[in-house]
């Protein structure tokens, strides 16, 4: 479950005669259209809020990031990568950006488009249009045609991201079941069957990302949400990246880092299969295979590669974990010639109908308690604070996020 805050910019209602209507099923958002309900997550330079669309009463998660902190921590490229990746993916087990047109207002009398670049996808393939709206824009209408292609416009996906002088915003699905981490923490560890269910859905998500030449790089229980029916959604794509070759950035959670990341050898999709091996171990044992009080101690244990399994683990799952946690990535399961097919054929998955998994036909082992739309009870309680206190950034710094 995810949510968002922000309340700025007054809007005026209505549209004048002669103005074109927004495309069907595309919501025109400005920040004042969203009511902030509660904080449902925090990070180094941002928060995730539960927000509600005042008109449709639909709940969303709003990720709000402080631009000064993003710049100070040198995370500009990661932020851009996250947006780029999320605008490219559509999968039942991956978080989605909200569909929308982004409009904001300087005052009641004049509206301007703060995020002028809108990406569209036609059924025949992707194409892009830069929209510069001049003059008066009404709260729920746009004064000119957005896109015209041979006289017919078919808009299927348009995503809401936004920035002002202080913050970056990403509006996403609200996934009310909470983090997989919370359920693992409360139970201590999962049964073999429970771990098998979550792993099968994660395998499908990773396979899909890799088919798009995207490496996730941040698989861990905290980044796996459960929806109201108990199926997973991967979230937080801040470390994800579209790859053409290897990348060298050291990023991720220490316990989940692959050896090639630690050794700065350049890394690619193989790091996600390593992380899946760590995750399976943690789900079934209740703790990660390599841990220490000091990150450097963790790195030493990862590079040593010594695995000690709890006695209760199934023979086949131990074999699977060993094949994921191979130092030589050329021999790592999932990273060889047949890719994810090699993973799916492993004996631990012998009971899994792989055609049924992405159709969400497997029965989830945990059904989150969700009493109503907008229920935040499956998330930790965070102290609320006034995020508008962040200082505005310079025009030069703001140019970095011109197309966000």
mmCIF file of C-alpha atoms in Angstrom:
data_model
loop_
_atom_site.group_PDB
_atom_site.id
_atom_site.type_symbol
_atom_site.label_atom_id
_atom_site.label_comp_id
_atom_site.label_asym_id
_atom_site.label_seq_id
_atom_site.Cartn_x
_atom_site.Cartn_y
_atom_site.Cartn_z
ATOM 1 C CA UNK A 1 0.000 0.000 0.000
ATOM 2 C CA UNK A 2 1.300 3.363 -0.776
ATOM 3 C CA UNK A 3 0.187 6.929 -0.385
ATOM 4 C CA UNK A 4 1.007 10.573 -0.771
ATOM 5 C CA UNK A 5 0.775 14.175 0.482
ATOM 6 C CA UNK A 6 0.772 17.604 -1.035
ATOM 7 C CA UNK A 7 -1.639 20.401 -1.179
ATOM 8 C CA UNK A 8 -0.749 23.354 -3.319
ATOM 9 C CA UNK A 9 -2.015 25.407 -6.219
ATOM 10 C CA UNK A 10 -5.580 26.625 -6.458
ATOM 11 C CA UNK A 11 -7.679 25.489 -9.392
ATOM 12 C CA UNK A 12 -10.595 27.000 -11.218
ATOM 13 C CA UNK A 13 -13.253 24.721 -12.574
ATOM 14 C CA UNK A 14 -14.725 24.310 -16.008
ATOM 15 C CA UNK A 15 -13.551 24.660 -19.575
ATOM 16 C CA UNK A 16 -14.449 27.235 -22.193
ATOM 17 C CA UNK A 17 -16.346 26.496 -25.364
ATOM 18 C CA UNK A 18 -14.209 25.306 -28.211
ATOM 19 C CA UNK A 19 -11.565 23.767 -25.980
ATOM 20 C CA UNK A 20 -10.779 20.129 -26.613
ATOM 21 C CA UNK A 21 -11.716 17.718 -23.868
ATOM 22 C CA UNK A 22 -9.061 15.578 -22.184
ATOM 23 C CA UNK A 23 -8.741 12.095 -23.678
ATOM 24 C CA UNK A 24 -11.143 9.585 -22.097
ATOM 25 C CA UNK A 25 -9.884 7.802 -18.980
ATOM 26 C CA UNK A 26 -7.055 10.332 -18.561
ATOM 27 C CA UNK A 27 -7.277 12.383 -15.369
ATOM 28 C CA UNK A 28 -5.852 15.919 -15.353
ATOM 29 C CA UNK A 29 -4.142 16.383 -11.991
ATOM 30 C CA UNK A 30 -2.816 19.331 -10.104
ATOM 31 C CA UNK A 31 -1.519 18.999 -6.562
ATOM 32 C CA UNK A 32 -4.581 20.626 -5.068
ATOM 33 C CA UNK A 33 -6.658 17.720 -6.406
ATOM 34 C CA UNK A 34 -5.105 15.452 -3.771
ATOM 35 C CA UNK A 35 -5.913 15.246 -0.075
ATOM 36 C CA UNK A 36 -3.046 13.991 2.095
ATOM 37 C CA UNK A 37 -4.136 11.261 4.506
ATOM 38 C CA UNK A 38 -1.006 9.870 6.184
ATOM 39 C CA UNK A 39 2.658 8.971 5.774
ATOM 40 C CA UNK A 40 3.110 5.297 4.869
ATOM 41 C CA UNK A 41 6.848 5.228 4.238
ATOM 42 C CA UNK A 42 10.027 7.233 4.679
ATOM 43 C CA UNK A 43 13.440 7.229 3.057
ATOM 44 C CA UNK A 44 16.723 9.091 3.000
ATOM 45 C CA UNK A 45 15.401 12.011 0.974
ATOM 46 C CA UNK A 46 11.698 11.437 0.698
ATOM 47 C CA UNK A 47 8.383 10.211 2.009
ATOM 48 C CA UNK A 48 5.487 8.239 0.637
ATOM 49 C CA UNK A 49 2.038 9.537 1.494
ATOM 50 C CA UNK A 50 -1.414 8.092 1.169
ATOM 51 C CA UNK A 51 -3.455 10.617 -0.786
ATOM 52 C CA UNK A 52 -7.001 10.712 -2.102
ATOM 53 C CA UNK A 53 -8.262 12.183 -5.342
ATOM 54 C CA UNK A 54 -10.926 14.676 -4.254
ATOM 55 C CA UNK A 55 -13.008 14.106 -7.376
ATOM 56 C CA UNK A 56 -12.908 10.333 -7.874
ATOM 57 C CA UNK A 57 -12.145 9.495 -4.221
ATOM 58 C CA UNK A 58 -9.485 7.081 -5.453
ATOM 59 C CA UNK A 59 -6.508 6.460 -3.165
ATOM 60 C CA UNK A 60 -2.929 6.708 -4.393
ATOM 61 C CA UNK A 61 0.576 6.679 -3.017
ATOM 62 C CA UNK A 62 2.455 9.924 -3.545
ATOM 63 C CA UNK A 63 6.231 9.717 -3.409
ATOM 64 C CA UNK A 64 7.621 13.128 -2.481
ATOM 65 C CA UNK A 65 11.371 13.767 -2.660
ATOM 66 C CA UNK A 66 13.269 16.837 -1.441
ATOM 67 C CA UNK A 67 15.253 18.226 -4.355
ATOM 68 C CA UNK A 68 18.030 19.710 -2.131
ATOM 69 C CA UNK A 69 18.600 16.296 -0.511
ATOM 70 C CA UNK A 70 18.509 14.477 -3.845
ATOM 71 C CA UNK A 71 21.252 16.792 -5.111
ATOM 72 C CA UNK A 72 23.277 16.694 -1.879
ATOM 73 C CA UNK A 73 23.300 12.886 -1.920
ATOM 74 C CA UNK A 74 24.089 12.810 -5.655
ATOM 75 C CA UNK A 75 20.958 10.810 -6.439
ATOM 76 C CA UNK A 76 19.829 12.797 -9.478
ATOM 77 C CA UNK A 77 20.485 9.982 -11.941
ATOM 78 C CA UNK A 78 18.806 7.383 -9.742
ATOM 79 C CA UNK A 79 15.681 9.542 -9.564
ATOM 80 C CA UNK A 80 15.608 9.916 -13.343
ATOM 81 C CA UNK A 81 16.243 6.179 -13.736
ATOM 82 C CA UNK A 82 13.267 5.372 -11.511
ATOM 83 C CA UNK A 83 10.925 7.480 -13.613
ATOM 84 C CA UNK A 84 12.312 6.086 -16.864
ATOM 85 C CA UNK A 85 11.894 2.498 -15.713
ATOM 86 C CA UNK A 86 8.393 2.916 -14.289
ATOM 87 C CA UNK A 87 7.127 4.563 -17.475
ATOM 88 C CA UNK A 88 8.295 1.509 -19.432
ATOM 89 C CA UNK A 89 6.901 -1.342 -17.371
ATOM 90 C CA UNK A 90 3.451 -2.846 -17.023
ATOM 91 C CA UNK A 91 3.262 -6.038 -14.991
ATOM 92 C CA UNK A 92 0.859 -7.405 -12.360
ATOM 93 C CA UNK A 93 3.675 -7.763 -9.829
ATOM 94 C CA UNK A 94 5.256 -4.321 -10.284
ATOM 95 C CA UNK A 95 4.074 -0.975 -8.890
ATOM 96 C CA UNK A 96 2.465 1.377 -11.425
ATOM 97 C CA UNK A 97 2.589 5.113 -11.915
ATOM 98 C CA UNK A 98 -0.800 6.812 -12.061
ATOM 99 C CA UNK A 99 -2.169 7.705 -15.477
ATOM 100 C CA UNK A 100 -2.653 11.438 -15.814
ATOM 101 C CA UNK A 101 -1.875 14.800 -17.350
ATOM 102 C CA UNK A 102 0.133 17.048 -15.028
ATOM 103 C CA UNK A 103 -1.178 20.589 -14.616
ATOM 104 C CA UNK A 104 -0.395 23.153 -11.912
ATOM 105 C CA UNK A 105 -1.324 26.790 -11.284
ATOM 106 C CA UNK A 106 0.624 29.866 -10.237
ATOM 107 C CA UNK A 107 -2.560 31.583 -9.052
ATOM 108 C CA UNK A 108 -6.329 31.504 -9.444
ATOM 109 C CA UNK A 109 -6.268 33.489 -12.650
ATOM 110 C CA UNK A 110 -3.581 31.790 -14.654
ATOM 111 C CA UNK A 111 -2.604 28.174 -15.067
ATOM 112 C CA UNK A 112 0.607 26.873 -16.495
ATOM 113 C CA UNK A 113 1.971 23.474 -17.297
ATOM 114 C CA UNK A 114 4.823 22.748 -14.888
ATOM 115 C CA UNK A 115 5.803 19.490 -16.505
ATOM 116 C CA UNK A 116 5.604 20.171 -20.228
ATOM 117 C CA UNK A 117 6.880 16.870 -21.519
ATOM 118 C CA UNK A 118 4.243 14.160 -21.674
ATOM 119 C CA UNK A 119 5.027 10.682 -22.958
ATOM 120 C CA UNK A 120 2.441 8.810 -24.930
ATOM 121 C CA UNK A 121 2.304 5.277 -26.244
ATOM 122 C CA UNK A 122 0.356 4.374 -29.335
ATOM 123 C CA UNK A 123 -0.655 0.777 -29.974
ATOM 124 C CA UNK A 124 1.656 0.827 -33.024
ATOM 125 C CA UNK A 125 4.618 1.812 -30.895
ATOM 126 C CA UNK A 126 5.975 4.597 -28.684
ATOM 127 C CA UNK A 127 6.089 8.180 -29.757
ATOM 128 C CA UNK A 128 6.621 11.368 -27.809
ATOM 129 C CA UNK A 129 5.140 14.823 -27.891
ATOM 130 C CA UNK A 130 6.254 18.039 -26.196
ATOM 131 C CA UNK A 131 3.218 20.004 -25.089
ATOM 132 C CA UNK A 132 3.616 23.745 -24.559
ATOM 133 C CA UNK A 133 0.357 25.168 -23.312
ATOM 134 C CA UNK A 134 0.017 28.935 -23.777
ATOM 135 C CA UNK A 135 -2.509 31.293 -22.296
ATOM 136 C CA UNK A 136 -5.285 30.329 -19.979
ATOM 137 C CA UNK A 137 -5.725 26.714 -18.927
ATOM 138 C CA UNK A 138 -8.837 25.739 -17.087
ATOM 139 C CA UNK A 139 -8.788 23.366 -14.157
ATOM 140 C CA UNK A 140 -10.276 20.405 -16.005
ATOM 141 C CA UNK A 141 -9.596 21.184 -19.641
ATOM 142 C CA UNK A 142 -6.753 21.866 -22.021
ATOM 143 C CA UNK A 143 -7.047 24.553 -24.682
ATOM 144 C CA UNK A 144 -5.384 22.658 -27.516
ATOM 145 C CA UNK A 145 -5.130 19.145 -28.887
ATOM 146 C CA UNK A 146 -2.526 17.126 -27.016
ATOM 147 C CA UNK A 147 -1.440 14.815 -29.758
ATOM 148 C CA UNK A 148 -2.683 14.213 -33.281
ATOM 149 C CA UNK A 149 -1.485 11.350 -35.410
ATOM 150 C CA UNK A 150 -3.107 10.869 -38.825
ATOM 151 C CA UNK A 151 -6.255 12.380 -37.424
ATOM 152 C CA UNK A 152 -6.664 9.765 -34.699
ATOM 153 C CA UNK A 153 -5.304 9.782 -31.177
ATOM 154 C CA UNK A 154 -5.091 6.600 -29.154
ATOM 155 C CA UNK A 155 -3.629 7.273 -25.730
ATOM 156 C CA UNK A 156 -2.983 4.185 -23.661
ATOM 157 C CA UNK A 157 -0.455 5.250 -21.041
ATOM 158 C CA UNK A 158 0.491 8.676 -19.700
ATOM 159 C CA UNK A 159 2.142 8.980 -16.320
ATOM 160 C CA UNK A 160 1.896 11.561 -13.566
ATOM 161 C CA UNK A 161 5.187 12.904 -12.287
ATOM 162 C CA UNK A 162 5.735 16.478 -11.241
ATOM 163 C CA UNK A 163 8.202 18.923 -9.732
ATOM 164 C CA UNK A 164 8.120 22.365 -8.198
ATOM 165 C CA UNK A 165 10.897 24.471 -6.647
ATOM 166 C CA UNK A 166 11.308 22.147 -3.659
ATOM 167 C CA UNK A 167 10.089 18.641 -4.436
ATOM 168 C CA UNK A 168 9.815 15.871 -6.978
ATOM 169 C CA UNK A 169 6.557 13.917 -7.014
ATOM 170 C CA UNK A 170 5.535 10.517 -8.340
ATOM 171 C CA UNK A 171 1.909 9.405 -8.086
ATOM 172 C CA UNK A 172 1.525 5.631 -7.876
ATOM 173 C CA UNK A 173 -0.874 2.856 -7.005
ATOM 174 C CA UNK A 174 -1.683 2.508 -3.335
ATOM 175 C CA UNK A 175 -1.003 -1.106 -2.313
ATOM 176 C CA UNK A 176 -2.752 -1.584 1.054
ATOM 177 C CA UNK A 177 -1.354 -4.886 2.271
ATOM 178 C CA UNK A 178 1.914 -3.462 3.556
ATOM 179 C CA UNK A 179 5.487 -4.717 3.251
ATOM 180 C CA UNK A 180 6.387 -8.394 3.037
ATOM 181 C CA UNK A 181 9.031 -7.501 5.617
ATOM 182 C CA UNK A 182 6.330 -6.800 8.217
ATOM 183 C CA UNK A 183 4.784 -10.248 7.788
ATOM 184 C CA UNK A 184 8.184 -11.934 7.885
ATOM 185 C CA UNK A 185 9.102 -10.009 11.021
ATOM 186 C CA UNK A 186 5.864 -10.962 12.804
ATOM 187 C CA UNK A 187 6.133 -14.659 11.883
ATOM 188 C CA UNK A 188 9.860 -15.057 12.331
ATOM 189 C CA UNK A 189 10.141 -17.081 9.136
ATOM 190 C CA UNK A 190 7.922 -18.451 6.373
ATOM 191 C CA UNK A 191 7.022 -22.045 5.622
ATOM 192 C CA UNK A 192 8.437 -23.715 2.525
ATOM 193 C CA UNK A 193 5.073 -23.352 0.749
ATOM 194 C CA UNK A 194 4.778 -19.659 1.611
ATOM 195 C CA UNK A 195 8.306 -18.927 0.422
ATOM 196 C CA UNK A 196 7.618 -20.873 -2.763
ATOM 197 C CA UNK A 197 4.556 -18.763 -3.558
ATOM 198 C CA UNK A 198 6.329 -15.415 -3.146
ATOM 199 C CA UNK A 199 9.415 -16.618 -4.987
ATOM 200 C CA UNK A 200 7.363 -17.742 -7.994
ATOM 201 C CA UNK A 201 5.774 -14.296 -8.354
ATOM 202 C CA UNK A 202 9.140 -12.571 -7.895
ATOM 203 C CA UNK A 203 10.711 -14.789 -10.569
ATOM 204 C CA UNK A 204 8.033 -13.652 -13.037
ATOM 205 C CA UNK A 205 8.651 -9.995 -12.157
ATOM 206 C CA UNK A 206 12.432 -10.335 -12.548
ATOM 207 C CA UNK A 207 12.043 -12.239 -15.811
ATOM 208 C CA UNK A 208 9.850 -9.439 -17.157
ATOM 209 C CA UNK A 209 12.264 -6.674 -16.096
ATOM 210 C CA UNK A 210 15.213 -8.497 -17.649
ATOM 211 C CA UNK A 211 13.260 -8.947 -20.896
ATOM 212 C CA UNK A 212 13.116 -5.141 -20.945
ATOM 213 C CA UNK A 213 16.885 -4.914 -20.302
ATOM 214 C CA UNK A 214 16.158 -3.542 -16.824
ATOM 215 C CA UNK A 215 18.075 -4.574 -13.720
ATOM 216 C CA UNK A 216 16.214 -4.011 -10.431
ATOM 217 C CA UNK A 217 19.176 -3.972 -7.982
ATOM 218 C CA UNK A 218 17.187 -3.562 -4.765
ATOM 219 C CA UNK A 219 15.315 -6.791 -4.089
ATOM 220 C CA UNK A 220 14.585 -7.189 -0.366
ATOM 221 C CA UNK A 221 11.507 -7.809 1.843
ATOM 222 C CA UNK A 222 11.024 -4.078 2.489
ATOM 223 C CA UNK A 223 10.553 -3.443 -1.243
ATOM 224 C CA UNK A 224 7.874 -6.081 -1.754
ATOM 225 C CA UNK A 225 4.311 -4.965 -1.057
ATOM 226 C CA UNK A 226 1.222 -7.150 -0.776
ATOM 227 C CA UNK A 227 -2.019 -6.057 -2.386
ATOM 228 C CA UNK A 228 -5.419 -6.609 -0.799
ATOM 229 C CA UNK A 229 -5.598 -10.132 -2.256
ATOM 230 C CA UNK A 230 -2.108 -11.114 -1.090
ATOM 231 C CA UNK A 231 -0.183 -10.903 -4.363
ATOM 232 C CA UNK A 232 3.137 -9.059 -4.540
ATOM 233 C CA UNK A 233 4.129 -5.707 -6.033
ATOM 234 C CA UNK A 234 7.788 -4.781 -6.362
ATOM 235 C CA UNK A 235 8.264 -1.141 -5.397
ATOM 236 C CA UNK A 236 11.045 1.448 -4.980
ATOM 237 C CA UNK A 237 12.816 1.476 -8.327
ATOM 238 C CA UNK A 238 15.371 4.095 -7.298
ATOM 239 C CA UNK A 239 18.278 1.736 -8.026
ATOM 240 C CA UNK A 240 16.743 0.180 -11.141
ATOM 241 C CA UNK A 241 18.432 0.896 -14.433
ATOM 242 C CA UNK A 242 17.983 0.279 -18.122
ATOM 243 C CA UNK A 243 21.137 -1.545 -19.215
ATOM 244 C CA UNK A 244 22.950 -1.641 -22.516
ATOM 245 C CA UNK A 245 26.042 -3.154 -20.908
ATOM 246 C CA UNK A 246 27.420 -3.535 -17.401
ATOM 247 C CA UNK A 247 27.138 -0.800 -14.786
ATOM 248 C CA UNK A 248 29.572 0.010 -11.983
ATOM 249 C CA UNK A 249 27.534 1.948 -9.432
ATOM 250 C CA UNK A 250 27.754 0.579 -5.883
ATOM 251 C CA UNK A 251 24.142 0.549 -4.759
ATOM 252 C CA UNK A 252 21.789 -1.715 -2.873
ATOM 253 C CA UNK A 253 21.417 -3.146 0.622
ATOM 254 C CA UNK A 254 24.680 -4.614 2.050
ATOM 255 C CA UNK A 255 23.253 -8.063 2.893
ATOM 256 C CA UNK A 256 21.896 -8.403 -0.648
ATOM 257 C CA UNK A 257 24.877 -7.173 -2.685
ATOM 258 C CA UNK A 258 26.373 -9.587 -5.199
ATOM 259 C CA UNK A 259 30.156 -10.173 -5.133
ATOM 260 C CA UNK A 260 30.699 -8.396 -8.454
ATOM 261 C CA UNK A 261 29.061 -5.249 -7.049
ATOM 262 C CA UNK A 262 31.305 -5.269 -3.973
ATOM 263 C CA UNK A 263 34.401 -5.840 -6.111
ATOM 264 C CA UNK A 264 33.447 -3.082 -8.596
ATOM 265 C CA UNK A 265 33.839 -5.481 -11.505
ATOM 266 C CA UNK A 266 30.839 -4.126 -13.342
ATOM 267 C CA UNK A 267 27.511 -5.870 -12.996
ATOM 268 C CA UNK A 268 24.312 -6.656 -14.840
ATOM 269 C CA UNK A 269 21.166 -8.750 -14.531
ATOM 270 C CA UNK A 270 22.933 -11.501 -12.581
ATOM 271 C CA UNK A 271 22.783 -9.358 -9.420
ATOM 272 C CA UNK A 272 19.005 -9.798 -9.246
ATOM 273 C CA UNK A 273 19.317 -13.599 -9.198
ATOM 274 C CA UNK A 274 21.930 -13.379 -6.452
ATOM 275 C CA UNK A 275 19.577 -11.160 -4.438
ATOM 276 C CA UNK A 276 16.742 -13.642 -4.971
ATOM 277 C CA UNK A 277 18.905 -16.361 -3.433
ATOM 278 C CA UNK A 278 19.491 -14.137 -0.406
ATOM 279 C CA UNK A 279 15.773 -13.352 -0.173
ATOM 280 C CA UNK A 280 14.702 -17.009 -0.308
ATOM 281 C CA UNK A 281 17.184 -17.831 2.458
ATOM 282 C CA UNK A 282 15.913 -14.959 4.604
ATOM 283 C CA UNK A 283 12.255 -15.835 4.053
ATOM 284 C CA UNK A 284 12.750 -19.464 5.093
ATOM 285 C CA UNK A 285 15.429 -19.031 7.774
ATOM 286 C CA UNK A 286 14.312 -15.717 9.265
ATOM 287 C CA UNK A 287 17.709 -14.080 8.750
ATOM 288 C CA UNK A 288 20.025 -13.443 5.769
ATOM 289 C CA UNK A 289 22.910 -15.863 5.075
ATOM 290 C CA UNK A 290 25.584 -13.173 5.387
ATOM 291 C CA UNK A 291 25.237 -10.725 8.258
ATOM 292 C CA UNK A 292 27.487 -8.737 10.563
ATOM 293 C CA UNK A 293 27.311 -5.579 12.666
ATOM 294 C CA UNK A 294 29.622 -3.856 10.183
ATOM 295 C CA UNK A 295 28.975 -3.550 6.428
ATOM 296 C CA UNK A 296 32.587 -4.461 5.703
ATOM 297 C CA UNK A 297 32.144 -7.622 7.745
ATOM 298 C CA UNK A 298 29.111 -8.453 5.604
ATOM 299 C CA UNK A 299 31.120 -7.885 2.423
ATOM 300 C CA UNK A 300 33.900 -10.182 3.631
ATOM 301 C CA UNK A 301 31.411 -12.976 4.319
ATOM 302 C CA UNK A 302 29.745 -12.525 0.931
ATOM 303 C CA UNK A 303 33.092 -12.784 -0.850
ATOM 304 C CA UNK A 304 34.042 -15.835 1.217
ATOM 305 C CA UNK A 305 30.792 -17.450 0.091
ATOM 306 C CA UNK A 306 30.398 -19.843 3.022
ATOM 307 C CA UNK A 307 26.773 -20.912 3.475
ATOM 308 C CA UNK A 308 25.373 -22.496 6.623
ATOM 309 C CA UNK A 309 21.777 -23.665 6.251
ATOM 310 C CA UNK A 310 19.287 -24.255 9.067
ATOM 311 C CA UNK A 311 18.437 -27.944 9.365
ATOM 312 C CA UNK A 312 14.754 -27.474 8.601
ATOM 313 C CA UNK A 313 15.284 -26.219 5.049
ATOM 314 C CA UNK A 314 14.043 -28.404 2.200
ATOM 315 C CA UNK A 315 16.751 -30.202 0.191
ATOM 316 C CA UNK A 316 15.650 -28.686 -3.107
ATOM 317 C CA UNK A 317 15.461 -25.128 -1.825
ATOM 318 C CA UNK A 318 18.988 -25.433 -0.434
ATOM 319 C CA UNK A 319 20.139 -26.577 -3.860
ATOM 320 C CA UNK A 320 18.363 -23.625 -5.497
ATOM 321 C CA UNK A 321 19.915 -21.116 -3.101
ATOM 322 C CA UNK A 322 23.381 -22.567 -3.721
ATOM 323 C CA UNK A 323 22.896 -22.164 -7.468
ATOM 324 C CA UNK A 324 21.840 -18.536 -7.066
ATOM 325 C CA UNK A 325 24.698 -17.722 -4.678
ATOM 326 C CA UNK A 326 27.502 -18.697 -7.047
ATOM 327 C CA UNK A 327 30.403 -16.240 -7.022
ATOM 328 C CA UNK A 328 31.063 -16.777 -10.732
ATOM 329 C CA UNK A 329 28.126 -15.004 -12.354
ATOM 330 C CA UNK A 330 28.687 -16.896 -15.614
ATOM 331 C CA UNK A 331 27.576 -20.048 -13.747
ATOM 332 C CA UNK A 332 24.855 -18.383 -11.664
ATOM 333 C CA UNK A 333 21.362 -19.783 -12.149
ATOM 334 C CA UNK A 334 19.216 -17.366 -14.138
ATOM 335 C CA UNK A 335 22.215 -15.760 -15.816
ATOM 336 C CA UNK A 336 23.074 -18.571 -18.184
ATOM 337 C CA UNK A 337 21.919 -19.237 -21.742
ATOM 338 C CA UNK A 338 18.294 -20.073 -20.914
ATOM 339 C CA UNK A 339 17.848 -17.264 -18.389
ATOM 340 C CA UNK A 340 14.755 -17.494 -16.206
ATOM 341 C CA UNK A 341 13.701 -20.762 -17.869
ATOM 342 C CA UNK A 342 16.531 -22.494 -16.015
ATOM 343 C CA UNK A 343 15.136 -21.124 -12.756
ATOM 344 C CA UNK A 344 11.586 -22.254 -13.508
ATOM 345 C CA UNK A 345 12.741 -25.788 -14.302
ATOM 346 C CA UNK A 346 14.425 -26.233 -10.919
ATOM 347 C CA UNK A 347 12.974 -29.065 -8.825
ATOM 348 C CA UNK A 348 11.868 -26.742 -6.015
ATOM 349 C CA UNK A 349 9.270 -25.310 -8.397
ATOM 350 C CA UNK A 350 7.930 -28.699 -9.532
ATOM 351 C CA UNK A 351 4.417 -27.928 -8.214
ATOM 352 C CA UNK A 352 4.210 -24.471 -9.803
ATOM 353 C CA UNK A 353 2.072 -23.851 -12.880
ATOM 354 C CA UNK A 354 4.109 -21.077 -14.457
ATOM 355 C CA UNK A 355 1.323 -20.115 -16.855
ATOM 356 C CA UNK A 356 -0.971 -19.459 -13.884
ATOM 357 C CA UNK A 357 1.483 -17.322 -11.895
ATOM 358 C CA UNK A 358 1.333 -14.025 -13.878
ATOM 359 C CA UNK A 359 -2.439 -14.461 -14.156
ATOM 360 C CA UNK A 360 -2.560 -14.290 -10.343
ATOM 361 C CA UNK A 361 -4.279 -17.668 -10.186
ATOM 362 C CA UNK A 362 -2.167 -19.134 -7.385
ATOM 363 C CA UNK A 363 -3.750 -18.876 -3.949
ATOM 364 C CA UNK A 364 -1.817 -16.430 -1.733
ATOM 365 C CA UNK A 365 -0.761 -17.837 1.662
ATOM 366 C CA UNK A 366 -1.334 -14.515 3.445
ATOM 367 C CA UNK A 367 -4.406 -12.337 2.907
ATOM 368 C CA UNK A 368 -3.790 -8.879 4.411
ATOM 369 C CA UNK A 369 -6.464 -7.467 6.680
ATOM 370 C CA UNK A 370 -7.789 -4.480 4.756
ATOM 371 C CA UNK A 371 -11.024 -3.085 6.170
ATOM 372 C CA UNK A 372 -11.590 -0.299 3.647
ATOM 373 C CA UNK A 373 -10.016 1.617 0.791
ATOM 374 C CA UNK A 374 -7.297 3.825 2.178
ATOM 375 C CA UNK A 375 -6.703 1.535 5.176
ATOM 376 C CA UNK A 376 -3.145 2.201 6.426
ATOM 377 C CA UNK A 377 -3.197 -0.272 9.325
ATOM 378 C CA UNK A 378 -0.710 -2.581 7.587
ATOM 379 C CA UNK A 379 1.963 0.121 7.589
ATOM 380 C CA UNK A 380 4.091 1.488 10.401
ATOM 381 C CA UNK A 381 2.990 4.759 11.988
ATOM 382 C CA UNK A 382 5.287 7.663 11.148
ATOM 383 C CA UNK A 383 5.436 11.080 12.814
ATOM 384 C CA UNK A 384 3.976 13.684 10.491
ATOM 385 C CA UNK A 385 5.898 16.844 9.702
ATOM 386 C CA UNK A 386 5.547 19.885 7.497
ATOM 387 C CA UNK A 387 7.435 18.984 4.370
ATOM 388 C CA UNK A 388 6.823 22.362 2.775
ATOM 389 C CA UNK A 389 9.643 23.769 4.903
ATOM 390 C CA UNK A 390 12.231 22.507 2.428
ATOM 391 C CA UNK A 391 14.141 25.437 0.889
ATOM 392 C CA UNK A 392 13.630 26.175 -2.813
ATOM 393 C CA UNK A 393 16.517 25.298 -5.102
ATOM 394 C CA UNK A 394 18.242 27.549 -7.597
ATOM 395 C CA UNK A 395 17.106 27.780 -11.196
ATOM 396 C CA UNK A 396 20.328 26.032 -12.233
ATOM 397 C CA UNK A 397 19.644 23.073 -9.936
ATOM 398 C CA UNK A 398 16.023 22.950 -11.048
ATOM 399 C CA UNK A 399 17.138 22.549 -14.665
ATOM 400 C CA UNK A 400 18.432 19.085 -13.734
ATOM 401 C CA UNK A 401 14.815 17.998 -13.323
ATOM 402 C CA UNK A 402 13.356 19.992 -16.221
ATOM 403 C CA UNK A 403 11.829 16.892 -17.808
ATOM 404 C CA UNK A 404 10.708 15.193 -14.609
#
